Every structure is written in C-alpha cells, then in structure tokens.
C-alpha cells in the first residue's frame, strides 16, 4: 500500500487537529477536543444526517431535531454551520432569486433546492506577494496554508503527479 506508513512517519506532515475534526475525533481524542475544539477550522459531519437535514429557525437561531435524536452530538457546531449559512450563503441565494423568505423555517428541501441551482465558476485569485518555500512550510505547519493559492488542491496534485510519473 502506497501510504501505509502515514501514521508513523513524519508527524510534521499530518493535518493539525483543528483541520480534521469529526464527531469520532471528539470521542477518540477528548483531551485534544477540549484543548483545541473551540479553534476548529474544518468540521466533518459524518454519517447520513447533515446540518441541512435539520430544521433551523433564523429568528431564534436554533436548530431543531427530533426529541430523541442521538445524532445531534455537538449542537454548537450545527448552530455555527447554520449561522454561517444564513449570514453568508443565504443572502447570495436571495440575491440570485434562488431563495425567498429568510424568516421562515429553513429545511433540507429549501437548502438543497437552492444550492442545486448554483453554478460555481473560477474567479482569478488576486496576486499574492512571493513567499519563500521555507516560509510557506512554516505557515502550513502553523495551520495557515494558502488553500486558495499556492497550496490549492490543483497545485498540490500537479506537484504530486510530477513525482509519481
């Protein structure tokens, strides 16, 4: 297996905990979650129930679930997801006429229906000042990777492809 030694080799190549948070990691790494959970940058909502599967009330800023729902592990992450959606994404959907009433309860049908009409296009990234390879590495290790620029998926894939050919 090509990546069979990933867990035991160079720890500097592992993603920081705050970029790899899931409900499983909350249980498995509780001390790390207690120390770093508030700084989470990426939260994976594993399983079939996703944030948009819940009903959200924008007036009370609360997520509603079934009374005995065992899957609602950390409601603060669900609330944060919905807060980001209602403040940053939903206004764009309204602007393009893909969603209407922000004060009604939002459901999975509202979200998925509106999102299915979005077309994403590439926008040119603004020119970034040149950064040395060592400085880029330090930023990456500190959790400040330039995911939209030099450290984007396409650039990393291109670099890996040159080594694998």
PDB file of C-alpha atoms in Angstrom:
ATOM      1  CA  UNK A   1       0.000   0.000   0.000  1.00  0.00           C
ATOM      2  CA  UNK A   2       1.480   3.331  -1.076  1.00  0.00           C
ATOM      3  CA  UNK A   3       0.576   5.366   2.037  1.00  0.00           C
ATOM      4  CA  UNK A   4       0.748   2.514   4.555  1.00  0.00           C
ATOM      5  CA  UNK A   5       3.242   4.283   6.831  1.00  0.00           C
ATOM      6  CA  UNK A   6       1.460   7.642   7.055  1.00  0.00           C
ATOM      7  CA  UNK A   7       0.528   7.247  10.722  1.00  0.00           C
ATOM      8  CA  UNK A   8       4.051   6.515  11.938  1.00  0.00           C
ATOM      9  CA  UNK A   9       6.220   8.645   9.670  1.00  0.00           C
ATOM     10  CA  UNK A  10       6.915  12.370   9.775  1.00  0.00           C
ATOM     11  CA  UNK A  11       4.346  13.925  12.144  1.00  0.00           C
ATOM     12  CA  UNK A  12       5.023  17.335  10.557  1.00  0.00           C
ATOM     13  CA  UNK A  13       3.076  16.137   7.516  1.00  0.00           C
ATOM     14  CA  UNK A  14      -0.123  15.465   9.485  1.00  0.00           C
ATOM     15  CA  UNK A  15      -3.034  17.880   9.472  1.00  0.00           C
ATOM     16  CA  UNK A  16      -3.492  19.736  12.749  1.00  0.00           C
ATOM     17  CA  UNK A  17      -6.396  18.578  14.905  1.00  0.00           C
ATOM     18  CA  UNK A  18      -8.378  21.749  14.171  1.00  0.00           C
ATOM     19  CA  UNK A  19      -8.457  20.889  10.442  1.00  0.00           C
ATOM     20  CA  UNK A  20      -9.620  17.327  10.948  1.00  0.00           C
ATOM     21  CA  UNK A  21     -12.442  17.448  13.492  1.00  0.00           C
ATOM     22  CA  UNK A  22     -15.313  14.988  13.418  1.00  0.00           C
ATOM     23  CA  UNK A  23     -17.670  13.526  15.978  1.00  0.00           C
ATOM     24  CA  UNK A  24     -15.461  10.433  16.078  1.00  0.00           C
ATOM     25  CA  UNK A  25     -12.379  12.520  16.872  1.00  0.00           C
ATOM     26  CA  UNK A  26     -14.336  14.241  19.636  1.00  0.00           C
ATOM     27  CA  UNK A  27     -14.824  10.878  21.352  1.00  0.00           C
ATOM     28  CA  UNK A  28     -11.428   9.406  20.484  1.00  0.00           C
ATOM     29  CA  UNK A  29      -9.368  12.470  21.317  1.00  0.00           C
ATOM     30  CA  UNK A  30     -11.383  14.157  24.058  1.00  0.00           C
ATOM     31  CA  UNK A  31      -8.378  15.945  25.644  1.00  0.00           C
ATOM     32  CA  UNK A  32      -7.419  17.404  22.249  1.00  0.00           C
ATOM     33  CA  UNK A  33     -11.028  18.398  21.624  1.00  0.00           C
ATOM     34  CA  UNK A  34     -11.222  20.150  24.992  1.00  0.00           C
ATOM     35  CA  UNK A  35      -7.971  21.997  24.286  1.00  0.00           C
ATOM     36  CA  UNK A  36      -8.453  22.856  20.604  1.00  0.00           C
ATOM     37  CA  UNK A  37     -12.124  22.267  19.736  1.00  0.00           C
ATOM     38  CA  UNK A  38     -13.025  25.944  20.034  1.00  0.00           C
ATOM     39  CA  UNK A  39     -10.450  26.718  17.312  1.00  0.00           C
ATOM     40  CA  UNK A  40     -11.815  24.188  14.805  1.00  0.00           C
ATOM     41  CA  UNK A  41     -11.449  25.274  11.176  1.00  0.00           C
ATOM     42  CA  UNK A  42     -12.969  22.221   9.484  1.00  0.00           C
ATOM     43  CA  UNK A  43     -15.668  20.027  10.996  1.00  0.00           C
ATOM     44  CA  UNK A  44     -16.686  16.843   9.191  1.00  0.00           C
ATOM     45  CA  UNK A  45     -20.339  15.985   9.724  1.00  0.00           C
ATOM     46  CA  UNK A  46     -20.032  12.222   9.324  1.00  0.00           C
ATOM     47  CA  UNK A  47     -22.979   9.909   8.769  1.00  0.00           C
ATOM     48  CA  UNK A  48     -26.183  10.363   6.827  1.00  0.00           C
ATOM     49  CA  UNK A  49     -27.569  13.242   8.924  1.00  0.00           C
ATOM     50  CA  UNK A  50     -26.024  16.525   7.746  1.00  0.00           C
ATOM     51  CA  UNK A  51     -26.544  20.066   9.081  1.00  0.00           C
ATOM     52  CA  UNK A  52     -29.028  20.823   6.324  1.00  0.00           C
ATOM     53  CA  UNK A  53     -31.062  17.777   7.381  1.00  0.00           C
ATOM     54  CA  UNK A  54     -32.188  19.661  10.479  1.00  0.00           C
ATOM     55  CA  UNK A  55     -34.737  22.451  10.614  1.00  0.00           C
ATOM     56  CA  UNK A  56     -33.336  25.853  11.541  1.00  0.00           C
ATOM     57  CA  UNK A  57     -35.224  28.816  12.950  1.00  0.00           C
ATOM     58  CA  UNK A  58     -33.378  32.019  11.963  1.00  0.00           C
ATOM     59  CA  UNK A  59     -35.366  34.131  14.433  1.00  0.00           C
ATOM     60  CA  UNK A  60     -34.329  32.113  17.477  1.00  0.00           C
ATOM     61  CA  UNK A  61     -31.070  30.938  15.861  1.00  0.00           C
ATOM     62  CA  UNK A  62     -31.827  27.416  16.969  1.00  0.00           C
ATOM     63  CA  UNK A  63     -31.520  24.025  15.326  1.00  0.00           C
ATOM     64  CA  UNK A  64     -34.492  21.730  15.784  1.00  0.00           C
ATOM     65  CA  UNK A  65     -34.251  17.971  15.756  1.00  0.00           C
ATOM     66  CA  UNK A  66     -36.393  15.048  16.724  1.00  0.00           C
ATOM     67  CA  UNK A  67     -36.760  14.800  20.524  1.00  0.00           C
ATOM     68  CA  UNK A  68     -34.774  11.571  20.829  1.00  0.00           C
ATOM     69  CA  UNK A  69     -32.183  12.321  18.101  1.00  0.00           C
ATOM     70  CA  UNK A  70     -28.916  10.603  19.117  1.00  0.00           C
ATOM     71  CA  UNK A  71     -27.019  12.034  16.140  1.00  0.00           C
ATOM     72  CA  UNK A  72     -27.039  15.648  17.320  1.00  0.00           C
ATOM     73  CA  UNK A  73     -23.654  15.296  19.014  1.00  0.00           C
ATOM     74  CA  UNK A  74     -22.367  18.852  19.375  1.00  0.00           C
ATOM     75  CA  UNK A  75     -25.192  21.277  18.627  1.00  0.00           C
ATOM     76  CA  UNK A  76     -22.805  24.248  18.799  1.00  0.00           C
ATOM     77  CA  UNK A  77     -21.183  23.096  15.539  1.00  0.00           C
ATOM     78  CA  UNK A  78     -24.600  22.683  13.913  1.00  0.00           C
ATOM     79  CA  UNK A  79     -25.599  26.153  15.083  1.00  0.00           C
ATOM     80  CA  UNK A  80     -22.335  27.591  13.786  1.00  0.00           C
ATOM     81  CA  UNK A  81     -22.869  25.910  10.400  1.00  0.00           C
ATOM     82  CA  UNK A  82     -26.373  27.372  10.167  1.00  0.00           C
ATOM     83  CA  UNK A  83     -25.152  30.789  11.313  1.00  0.00           C
ATOM     84  CA  UNK A  84     -22.546  30.833   8.538  1.00  0.00           C
ATOM     85  CA  UNK A  85     -25.122  29.607   6.037  1.00  0.00           C
ATOM     86  CA  UNK A  86     -27.768  32.199   6.971  1.00  0.00           C
ATOM     87  CA  UNK A  87     -25.353  35.135   7.121  1.00  0.00           C
ATOM     88  CA  UNK A  88     -23.043  34.352   4.188  1.00  0.00           C
ATOM     89  CA  UNK A  89     -24.691  31.883   1.807  1.00  0.00           C
ATOM     90  CA  UNK A  90     -28.429  32.502   2.096  1.00  0.00           C
ATOM     91  CA  UNK A  91     -28.145  36.230   1.182  1.00  0.00           C
ATOM     92  CA  UNK A  92     -26.406  35.202  -2.041  1.00  0.00           C
ATOM     93  CA  UNK A  93     -29.189  32.740  -2.796  1.00  0.00           C
ATOM     94  CA  UNK A  94     -31.702  35.535  -2.244  1.00  0.00           C
ATOM     95  CA  UNK A  95     -29.708  37.914  -4.418  1.00  0.00           C
ATOM     96  CA  UNK A  96     -29.938  35.492  -7.323  1.00  0.00           C
ATOM     97  CA  UNK A  97     -33.587  34.674  -6.662  1.00  0.00           C
ATOM     98  CA  UNK A  98     -32.898  31.117  -5.551  1.00  0.00           C
ATOM     99  CA  UNK A  99     -34.358  31.568  -2.058  1.00  0.00           C
ATOM    100  CA  UNK A 100     -37.057  33.869  -0.748  1.00  0.00           C
ATOM    101  CA  UNK A 101     -38.142  34.215   2.860  1.00  0.00           C
ATOM    102  CA  UNK A 102     -35.301  34.411   5.411  1.00  0.00           C
ATOM    103  CA  UNK A 103     -37.701  34.425   8.381  1.00  0.00           C
ATOM    104  CA  UNK A 104     -39.402  31.130   7.635  1.00  0.00           C
ATOM    105  CA  UNK A 105     -38.047  27.859   8.954  1.00  0.00           C
ATOM    106  CA  UNK A 106     -35.361  26.543   6.609  1.00  0.00           C
ATOM    107  CA  UNK A 107     -35.471  22.861   5.723  1.00  0.00           C
ATOM    108  CA  UNK A 108     -33.302  20.468   3.767  1.00  0.00           C
ATOM    109  CA  UNK A 109     -35.556  20.973   0.746  1.00  0.00           C
ATOM    110  CA  UNK A 110     -35.005  24.747   0.870  1.00  0.00           C
ATOM    111  CA  UNK A 111     -31.257  24.422   1.156  1.00  0.00           C
ATOM    112  CA  UNK A 112     -30.672  21.614  -1.326  1.00  0.00           C
ATOM    113  CA  UNK A 113     -33.151  23.053  -3.813  1.00  0.00           C
ATOM    114  CA  UNK A 114     -31.500  26.454  -3.801  1.00  0.00           C
ATOM    115  CA  UNK A 115     -27.971  25.076  -3.802  1.00  0.00           C
ATOM    116  CA  UNK A 116     -28.674  22.808  -6.760  1.00  0.00           C
ATOM    117  CA  UNK A 117     -29.179  25.885  -8.948  1.00  0.00           C
ATOM    118  CA  UNK A 118     -25.848  27.468  -8.119  1.00  0.00           C
ATOM    119  CA  UNK A 119     -23.139  27.412 -10.743  1.00  0.00           C
ATOM    120  CA  UNK A 120     -19.658  27.846  -9.403  1.00  0.00           C
ATOM    121  CA  UNK A 121     -17.070  29.458 -11.594  1.00  0.00           C
ATOM    122  CA  UNK A 122     -13.431  30.136 -11.066  1.00  0.00           C
ATOM    123  CA  UNK A 123     -12.551  33.665 -10.163  1.00  0.00           C
ATOM    124  CA  UNK A 124      -8.974  34.725 -10.627  1.00  0.00           C
ATOM    125  CA  UNK A 125      -7.129  34.958  -7.340  1.00  0.00           C
ATOM    126  CA  UNK A 126      -5.544  38.295  -6.511  1.00  0.00           C
ATOM    127  CA  UNK A 127      -1.791  38.364  -6.936  1.00  0.00           C
ATOM    128  CA  UNK A 128      -0.046  37.304  -3.746  1.00  0.00           C
ATOM    129  CA  UNK A 129       3.397  38.504  -2.748  1.00  0.00           C
ATOM    130  CA  UNK A 130       6.098  35.916  -3.347  1.00  0.00           C
ATOM    131  CA  UNK A 131       6.800  33.767  -0.282  1.00  0.00           C
ATOM    132  CA  UNK A 132       9.880  31.611   0.219  1.00  0.00           C
ATOM    133  CA  UNK A 133       9.484  27.849   0.332  1.00  0.00           C
ATOM    134  CA  UNK A 134      10.600  27.802   3.971  1.00  0.00           C
ATOM    135  CA  UNK A 135       8.077  30.493   4.958  1.00  0.00           C
ATOM    136  CA  UNK A 136       5.296  28.598   3.127  1.00  0.00           C
ATOM    137  CA  UNK A 137       6.255  25.444   5.018  1.00  0.00           C
ATOM    138  CA  UNK A 138       6.164  27.315   8.360  1.00  0.00           C
ATOM    139  CA  UNK A 139       2.754  28.779   7.560  1.00  0.00           C
ATOM    140  CA  UNK A 140       1.455  25.333   6.553  1.00  0.00           C
ATOM    141  CA  UNK A 141       2.680  23.798   9.821  1.00  0.00           C
ATOM    142  CA  UNK A 142       1.007  26.607  11.791  1.00  0.00           C
ATOM    143  CA  UNK A 143      -2.313  25.866  10.098  1.00  0.00           C
ATOM    144  CA  UNK A 144      -2.142  28.888   7.795  1.00  0.00           C
ATOM    145  CA  UNK A 145      -1.972  27.132   4.430  1.00  0.00           C
ATOM    146  CA  UNK A 146      -2.925  29.133   1.337  1.00  0.00           C
ATOM    147  CA  UNK A 147      -5.705  26.766   0.209  1.00  0.00           C
ATOM    148  CA  UNK A 148      -6.890  29.151  -2.481  1.00  0.00           C
ATOM    149  CA  UNK A 149      -3.430  29.856  -3.912  1.00  0.00           C
ATOM    150  CA  UNK A 150      -0.094  28.064  -3.850  1.00  0.00           C
ATOM    151  CA  UNK A 151      -1.406  25.305  -1.565  1.00  0.00           C
ATOM    152  CA  UNK A 152      -4.603  24.682  -3.510  1.00  0.00           C
ATOM    153  CA  UNK A 153      -5.660  21.134  -4.313  1.00  0.00           C
ATOM    154  CA  UNK A 154      -4.835  21.547  -8.011  1.00  0.00           C
ATOM    155  CA  UNK A 155      -1.316  22.812  -7.289  1.00  0.00           C
ATOM    156  CA  UNK A 156      -0.618  20.047  -4.775  1.00  0.00           C
ATOM    157  CA  UNK A 157      -1.996  17.421  -7.176  1.00  0.00           C
ATOM    158  CA  UNK A 158       0.144  18.804 -10.014  1.00  0.00           C
ATOM    159  CA  UNK A 159       3.249  18.591  -7.813  1.00  0.00           C
ATOM    160  CA  UNK A 160       2.437  15.025  -6.705  1.00  0.00           C
ATOM    161  CA  UNK A 161       1.810  13.989 -10.310  1.00  0.00           C
ATOM    162  CA  UNK A 162       5.308  15.122 -11.300  1.00  0.00           C
ATOM    163  CA  UNK A 163       6.802  12.856  -8.618  1.00  0.00           C
ATOM    164  CA  UNK A 164       4.569   9.886  -9.408  1.00  0.00           C
ATOM    165  CA  UNK A 165       5.233   9.769 -13.146  1.00  0.00           C
TER     166      UNK A 165
END
